[in-house]
Amino acid sequence: MSEGLEAIRAALACDPALYEGVVRAEREWEGTIFSVEHLEVELSDGSRAWREVVRHHGGAGVVAVRDGRVCLVRQYRVALGRMTLEIPAGKVDPSEPREVCAARELAEETGLIAERLELLTESYGAPGFTNEHTSVYLAHGLTQGEASLDEGEFLNVVWVPLDDALAAIRAGLIDDAKTVSGILAAKAYGML
């Protein structure tokens, strides 16, 4: 293992000077996709503070590339009040393997079937308040099937040239965290 990775592992080791211990947890709200907790924590100096945390089952997404173009889904996101371009992705069902979720979402949203999925990266979108964890895979051996969107799901599939997708990331036009991290990881690893 490289010295750089060892230094990063050391930087990620638990540090008592920065640790926050949970003293009390109160579940404030329970939904089908996430729940909200109010946590009282003890800080390293002995004082106490409150944290609001969103607990989420997590998700999985797929970077699918064919003929130098990346498959993105175009959809309206009400939380943002605008359209987004994202890799095909969705939430992991309880006890569902992440790779199974990724393959299911790719097929449902785009009709694409991957012969094989390769893990590209893992990410936490906003660790300051949520544990939402997303696994992003690279699709290999794509074949086209029929899309089967969930009830109430509306989106369009668009194929964007990889260089245009990278330029759109730099310009802030593609700004979804799983999409950015997935495309950049695939490019950095020389997979695209």
PDB file of C-alpha atoms in Angstrom:
ATOM      1  CA  MET A   1       0.000   0.000   0.000  1.00  0.00           C
ATOM      2  CA  SER A   2       1.267   3.467  -0.827  1.00  0.00           C
ATOM      3  CA  GLU A   3       2.472   5.885   1.844  1.00  0.00           C
ATOM      4  CA  GLY A   4      -0.236   8.325   0.723  1.00  0.00           C
ATOM      5  CA  LEU A   5      -3.014   5.855   1.490  1.00  0.00           C
ATOM      6  CA  GLU A   6      -1.474   5.042   4.866  1.00  0.00           C
ATOM      7  CA  ALA A   7      -1.410   8.762   5.710  1.00  0.00           C
ATOM      8  CA  ILE A   8      -5.075   9.034   4.708  1.00  0.00           C
ATOM      9  CA  ARG A   9      -5.985   5.985   6.828  1.00  0.00           C
ATOM     10  CA  ALA A  10      -4.161   7.602   9.765  1.00  0.00           C
ATOM     11  CA  ALA A  11      -6.081  10.873   9.234  1.00  0.00           C
ATOM     12  CA  LEU A  12      -9.351   8.889   9.371  1.00  0.00           C
ATOM     13  CA  ALA A  13      -8.527   7.104  12.638  1.00  0.00           C
ATOM     14  CA  CYS A  14     -10.701   8.006  15.619  1.00  0.00           C
ATOM     15  CA  ASP A  15      -9.397  11.100  17.399  1.00  0.00           C
ATOM     16  CA  PRO A  16     -10.569  11.622  21.017  1.00  0.00           C
ATOM     17  CA  ALA A  17     -10.068  15.391  20.597  1.00  0.00           C
ATOM     18  CA  LEU A  18     -12.708  15.421  17.844  1.00  0.00           C
ATOM     19  CA  TYR A  19     -15.030  12.592  18.925  1.00  0.00           C
ATOM     20  CA  GLU A  20     -18.724  13.207  19.625  1.00  0.00           C
ATOM     21  CA  GLY A  21     -20.378  10.557  21.801  1.00  0.00           C
ATOM     22  CA  VAL A  22     -24.138  10.064  21.567  1.00  0.00           C
ATOM     23  CA  VAL A  23     -25.720  10.534  25.012  1.00  0.00           C
ATOM     24  CA  ARG A  24     -29.354  10.328  23.944  1.00  0.00           C
ATOM     25  CA  ALA A  25     -31.198   9.646  20.685  1.00  0.00           C
ATOM     26  CA  GLU A  26     -34.823  10.541  20.020  1.00  0.00           C
ATOM     27  CA  ARG A  27     -36.560   9.401  16.838  1.00  0.00           C
ATOM     28  CA  GLU A  28     -38.527  12.438  15.678  1.00  0.00           C
ATOM     29  CA  TRP A  29     -40.039  11.074  12.479  1.00  0.00           C
ATOM     30  CA  GLU A  30     -40.206   7.769  10.586  1.00  0.00           C
ATOM     31  CA  GLY A  31     -40.913   7.605   6.846  1.00  0.00           C
ATOM     32  CA  THR A  32     -40.638   4.953   4.171  1.00  0.00           C
ATOM     33  CA  ILE A  33     -37.326   6.229   2.791  1.00  0.00           C
ATOM     34  CA  PHE A  34     -35.698   7.857   5.813  1.00  0.00           C
ATOM     35  CA  SER A  35     -36.122   8.736   9.455  1.00  0.00           C
ATOM     36  CA  VAL A  36     -35.033  11.758  11.480  1.00  0.00           C
ATOM     37  CA  GLU A  37     -33.312  11.593  14.862  1.00  0.00           C
ATOM     38  CA  HIS A  38     -32.467  14.303  17.358  1.00  0.00           C
ATOM     39  CA  LEU A  39     -29.197  13.383  19.089  1.00  0.00           C
ATOM     40  CA  GLU A  40     -27.684  14.834  22.227  1.00  0.00           C
ATOM     41  CA  VAL A  41     -23.914  14.438  21.974  1.00  0.00           C
ATOM     42  CA  GLU A  42     -21.058  14.954  24.393  1.00  0.00           C
ATOM     43  CA  LEU A  43     -18.175  16.851  22.840  1.00  0.00           C
ATOM     44  CA  SER A  44     -14.507  16.233  23.550  1.00  0.00           C
ATOM     45  CA  ASP A  45     -14.376  19.182  25.978  1.00  0.00           C
ATOM     46  CA  GLY A  46     -17.225  17.684  28.047  1.00  0.00           C
ATOM     47  CA  SER A  47     -19.900  20.097  26.822  1.00  0.00           C
ATOM     48  CA  ARG A  48     -23.069  18.889  25.156  1.00  0.00           C
ATOM     49  CA  ALA A  49     -24.732  19.793  21.861  1.00  0.00           C
ATOM     50  CA  TRP A  50     -27.648  18.667  19.699  1.00  0.00           C
ATOM     51  CA  ARG A  51     -27.424  17.115  16.242  1.00  0.00           C
ATOM     52  CA  GLU A  52     -30.235  16.418  13.786  1.00  0.00           C
ATOM     53  CA  VAL A  53     -29.548  13.287  11.728  1.00  0.00           C
ATOM     54  CA  VAL A  54     -31.388  11.816   8.762  1.00  0.00           C
ATOM     55  CA  ARG A  55     -31.089   8.010   8.676  1.00  0.00           C
ATOM     56  CA  HIS A  56     -31.440   6.589   5.151  1.00  0.00           C
ATOM     57  CA  HIS A  57     -31.321   3.074   3.671  1.00  0.00           C
ATOM     58  CA  GLY A  58     -28.856   4.275   1.027  1.00  0.00           C
ATOM     59  CA  GLY A  59     -28.772   3.822  -2.704  1.00  0.00           C
ATOM     60  CA  ALA A  60     -26.919   2.526  -5.701  1.00  0.00           C
ATOM     61  CA  GLY A  61     -26.286   3.930  -9.159  1.00  0.00           C
ATOM     62  CA  VAL A  62     -24.692   2.935 -12.434  1.00  0.00           C
ATOM     63  CA  VAL A  63     -22.340   4.668 -14.847  1.00  0.00           C
ATOM     64  CA  ALA A  64     -23.303   3.141 -18.199  1.00  0.00           C
ATOM     65  CA  VAL A  65     -21.234   4.143 -21.228  1.00  0.00           C
ATOM     66  CA  ARG A  66     -21.745   3.132 -24.853  1.00  0.00           C
ATOM     67  CA  ASP A  67     -19.905   4.528 -27.885  1.00  0.00           C
ATOM     68  CA  GLY A  68     -18.279   7.291 -25.813  1.00  0.00           C
ATOM     69  CA  ARG A  69     -21.606   8.469 -24.389  1.00  0.00           C
ATOM     70  CA  VAL A  70     -22.763   8.203 -20.785  1.00  0.00           C
ATOM     71  CA  CYS A  71     -26.362   7.270 -20.032  1.00  0.00           C
ATOM     72  CA  LEU A  72     -28.113   9.856 -17.852  1.00  0.00           C
ATOM     73  CA  VAL A  73     -31.687  10.245 -16.750  1.00  0.00           C
ATOM     74  CA  ARG A  74     -33.330  13.627 -17.007  1.00  0.00           C
ATOM     75  CA  GLN A  75     -35.919  14.309 -14.349  1.00  0.00           C
ATOM     76  CA  TYR A  76     -37.534  17.029 -12.288  1.00  0.00           C
ATOM     77  CA  ARG A  77     -36.448  17.080  -8.637  1.00  0.00           C
ATOM     78  CA  VAL A  78     -39.024  18.834  -6.495  1.00  0.00           C
ATOM     79  CA  ALA A  79     -36.543  19.271  -3.600  1.00  0.00           C
ATOM     80  CA  LEU A  80     -34.409  21.433  -5.923  1.00  0.00           C
ATOM     81  CA  GLY A  81     -37.273  22.882  -7.943  1.00  0.00           C
ATOM     82  CA  ARG A  82     -35.565  22.081 -11.243  1.00  0.00           C
ATOM     83  CA  MET A  83     -34.443  19.467 -13.749  1.00  0.00           C
ATOM     84  CA  THR A  84     -31.369  17.318 -13.151  1.00  0.00           C
ATOM     85  CA  LEU A  85     -29.208  14.938 -15.164  1.00  0.00           C
ATOM     86  CA  GLU A  86     -28.236  11.896 -13.092  1.00  0.00           C
ATOM     87  CA  ILE A  87     -26.888   8.408 -13.548  1.00  0.00           C
ATOM     88  CA  PRO A  88     -29.605   5.741 -13.242  1.00  0.00           C
ATOM     89  CA  ALA A  89     -29.969   5.071  -9.520  1.00  0.00           C
ATOM     90  CA  GLY A  90     -32.363   4.370  -6.704  1.00  0.00           C
ATOM     91  CA  LYS A  91     -32.756   3.481  -3.076  1.00  0.00           C
ATOM     92  CA  VAL A  92     -31.646   0.158  -1.686  1.00  0.00           C
ATOM     93  CA  ASP A  93     -34.491  -1.925  -0.315  1.00  0.00           C
ATOM     94  CA  PRO A  94     -33.942  -3.281   3.224  1.00  0.00           C
ATOM     95  CA  SER A  95     -31.501  -6.233   3.105  1.00  0.00           C
ATOM     96  CA  GLU A  96     -31.059  -5.864  -0.686  1.00  0.00           C
ATOM     97  CA  PRO A  97     -27.461  -6.187  -1.920  1.00  0.00           C
ATOM     98  CA  ARG A  98     -26.306  -2.883  -3.415  1.00  0.00           C
ATOM     99  CA  GLU A  99     -25.221  -4.453  -6.705  1.00  0.00           C
ATOM    100  CA  VAL A 100     -28.704  -5.980  -7.098  1.00  0.00           C
ATOM    101  CA  CYS A 101     -30.253  -2.563  -6.497  1.00  0.00           C
ATOM    102  CA  ALA A 102     -27.960  -0.967  -9.091  1.00  0.00           C
ATOM    103  CA  ALA A 103     -28.830  -3.586 -11.734  1.00  0.00           C
ATOM    104  CA  ARG A 104     -32.559  -3.274 -10.950  1.00  0.00           C
ATOM    105  CA  GLU A 105     -32.557   0.516 -11.191  1.00  0.00           C
ATOM    106  CA  LEU A 106     -30.545   0.500 -14.434  1.00  0.00           C
ATOM    107  CA  ALA A 107     -33.052  -1.889 -16.026  1.00  0.00           C
ATOM    108  CA  GLU A 108     -36.162  -0.153 -14.646  1.00  0.00           C
ATOM    109  CA  GLU A 109     -35.133   3.382 -15.606  1.00  0.00           C
ATOM    110  CA  THR A 110     -33.361   2.773 -18.918  1.00  0.00           C
ATOM    111  CA  GLY A 111     -34.099  -0.765 -20.068  1.00  0.00           C
ATOM    112  CA  LEU A 112     -30.357  -1.443 -20.058  1.00  0.00           C
ATOM    113  CA  ILE A 113     -29.118  -4.808 -18.834  1.00  0.00           C
ATOM    114  CA  ALA A 114     -25.493  -5.054 -17.710  1.00  0.00           C
ATOM    115  CA  GLU A 115     -23.607  -8.305 -18.151  1.00  0.00           C
ATOM    116  CA  ARG A 116     -21.463  -7.277 -15.193  1.00  0.00           C
ATOM    117  CA  LEU A 117     -21.233  -4.406 -12.707  1.00  0.00           C
ATOM    118  CA  GLU A 118     -17.934  -3.231 -11.240  1.00  0.00           C
ATOM    119  CA  LEU A 119     -17.822  -1.122  -8.088  1.00  0.00           C
ATOM    120  CA  LEU A 120     -16.408   2.330  -8.864  1.00  0.00           C
ATOM    121  CA  THR A 121     -16.839   4.328  -5.688  1.00  0.00           C
ATOM    122  CA  GLU A 122     -18.795   4.791  -2.467  1.00  0.00           C
ATOM    123  CA  SER A 123     -20.012   8.138  -1.242  1.00  0.00           C
ATOM    124  CA  TYR A 124     -21.855   9.958   1.509  1.00  0.00           C
ATOM    125  CA  GLY A 125     -23.680  12.912  -0.014  1.00  0.00           C
ATOM    126  CA  ALA A 126     -23.985  15.110   3.091  1.00  0.00           C
ATOM    127  CA  PRO A 127     -22.277  13.513   6.130  1.00  0.00           C
ATOM    128  CA  GLY A 128     -22.937  16.592   8.240  1.00  0.00           C
ATOM    129  CA  PHE A 129     -26.551  15.492   8.719  1.00  0.00           C
ATOM    130  CA  THR A 130     -27.237  12.147   7.008  1.00  0.00           C
ATOM    131  CA  ASN A 131     -25.789   8.653   6.795  1.00  0.00           C
ATOM    132  CA  GLU A 132     -27.102   8.197   3.235  1.00  0.00           C
ATOM    133  CA  HIS A 133     -24.546   5.979   1.522  1.00  0.00           C
ATOM    134  CA  THR A 134     -24.457   5.447  -2.241  1.00  0.00           C
ATOM    135  CA  SER A 135     -22.526   2.764  -4.116  1.00  0.00           C
ATOM    136  CA  VAL A 136     -21.748   3.571  -7.754  1.00  0.00           C
ATOM    137  CA  TYR A 137     -20.976   0.851 -10.298  1.00  0.00           C
ATOM    138  CA  LEU A 138     -19.622   0.786 -13.851  1.00  0.00           C
ATOM    139  CA  ALA A 139     -21.719  -1.287 -16.265  1.00  0.00           C
ATOM    140  CA  HIS A 140     -20.023  -3.754 -18.617  1.00  0.00           C
ATOM    141  CA  GLY A 141     -21.621  -5.609 -21.540  1.00  0.00           C
ATOM    142  CA  LEU A 142     -24.757  -3.536 -22.045  1.00  0.00           C
ATOM    143  CA  THR A 143     -27.787  -4.828 -23.920  1.00  0.00           C
ATOM    144  CA  GLN A 144     -31.009  -2.918 -24.486  1.00  0.00           C
ATOM    145  CA  GLY A 145     -34.253  -4.152 -22.997  1.00  0.00           C
ATOM    146  CA  GLU A 146     -37.507  -2.418 -22.107  1.00  0.00           C
ATOM    147  CA  ALA A 147     -37.677   0.185 -19.327  1.00  0.00           C
ATOM    148  CA  SER A 148     -40.235  -0.360 -16.566  1.00  0.00           C
ATOM    149  CA  LEU A 149     -40.594   2.812 -14.497  1.00  0.00           C
ATOM    150  CA  ASP A 150     -42.087   2.742 -11.017  1.00  0.00           C
ATOM    151  CA  GLU A 151     -45.571   4.201 -10.610  1.00  0.00           C
ATOM    152  CA  GLY A 152     -45.290   7.985 -10.343  1.00  0.00           C
ATOM    153  CA  GLU A 153     -41.768   8.024 -11.809  1.00  0.00           C
ATOM    154  CA  PHE A 154     -41.275  10.189 -14.884  1.00  0.00           C
ATOM    155  CA  LEU A 155     -37.922  10.621 -16.612  1.00  0.00           C
ATOM    156  CA  ASN A 156     -36.189  10.696 -19.985  1.00  0.00           C
ATOM    157  CA  VAL A 157     -33.025   8.820 -20.911  1.00  0.00           C
ATOM    158  CA  VAL A 158     -30.335  10.933 -22.573  1.00  0.00           C
ATOM    159  CA  TRP A 159     -26.950   9.836 -23.895  1.00  0.00           C
ATOM    160  CA  VAL A 160     -24.333  12.546 -23.365  1.00  0.00           C
ATOM    161  CA  PRO A 161     -20.842  12.466 -24.918  1.00  0.00           C
ATOM    162  CA  LEU A 162     -18.370  11.821 -22.104  1.00  0.00           C
ATOM    163  CA  ASP A 163     -16.369  15.006 -22.779  1.00  0.00           C
ATOM    164  CA  ASP A 164     -19.593  17.031 -22.627  1.00  0.00           C
ATOM    165  CA  ALA A 165     -20.561  15.360 -19.340  1.00  0.00           C
ATOM    166  CA  LEU A 166     -17.142  16.230 -17.876  1.00  0.00           C
ATOM    167  CA  ALA A 167     -17.470  19.832 -19.095  1.00  0.00           C
ATOM    168  CA  ALA A 168     -20.986  19.992 -17.593  1.00  0.00           C
ATOM    169  CA  ILE A 169     -19.612  18.797 -14.251  1.00  0.00           C
ATOM    170  CA  ARG A 170     -16.962  21.541 -14.333  1.00  0.00           C
ATOM    171  CA  ALA A 171     -19.633  24.109 -15.262  1.00  0.00           C
ATOM    172  CA  GLY A 172     -21.932  22.990 -12.431  1.00  0.00           C
ATOM    173  CA  LEU A 173     -24.653  21.830 -14.836  1.00  0.00           C
ATOM    174  CA  ILE A 174     -24.337  18.220 -13.682  1.00  0.00           C
ATOM    175  CA  ASP A 175     -24.194  18.582  -9.911  1.00  0.00           C
ATOM    176  CA  ASP A 176     -25.763  15.450  -8.437  1.00  0.00           C
ATOM    177  CA  ALA A 177     -23.148  13.979  -6.063  1.00  0.00           C
ATOM    178  CA  LYS A 178     -23.447  10.314  -7.114  1.00  0.00           C
ATOM    179  CA  THR A 179     -23.307  11.295 -10.788  1.00  0.00           C
ATOM    180  CA  VAL A 180     -20.296  13.558 -10.362  1.00  0.00           C
ATOM    181  CA  SER A 181     -18.381  11.058  -8.226  1.00  0.00           C
ATOM    182  CA  GLY A 182     -19.248   8.140 -10.507  1.00  0.00           C
ATOM    183  CA  ILE A 183     -18.248   9.802 -13.771  1.00  0.00           C
ATOM    184  CA  LEU A 184     -15.075  11.309 -12.278  1.00  0.00           C
ATOM    185  CA  ALA A 185     -14.087   7.993 -10.663  1.00  0.00           C
ATOM    186  CA  ALA A 186     -14.579   6.109 -13.928  1.00  0.00           C
ATOM    187  CA  LYS A 187     -12.497   8.706 -15.771  1.00  0.00           C
ATOM    188  CA  ALA A 188      -9.777   8.797 -13.096  1.00  0.00           C
ATOM    189  CA  TYR A 189      -9.456   5.003 -13.099  1.00  0.00           C
ATOM    190  CA  GLY A 190      -9.136   4.982 -16.896  1.00  0.00           C
ATOM    191  CA  MET A 191     -12.369   3.045 -17.312  1.00  0.00           C
ATOM    192  CA  LEU A 192     -13.845   5.551 -19.754  1.00  0.00           C
TER     193      LEU A 192
END
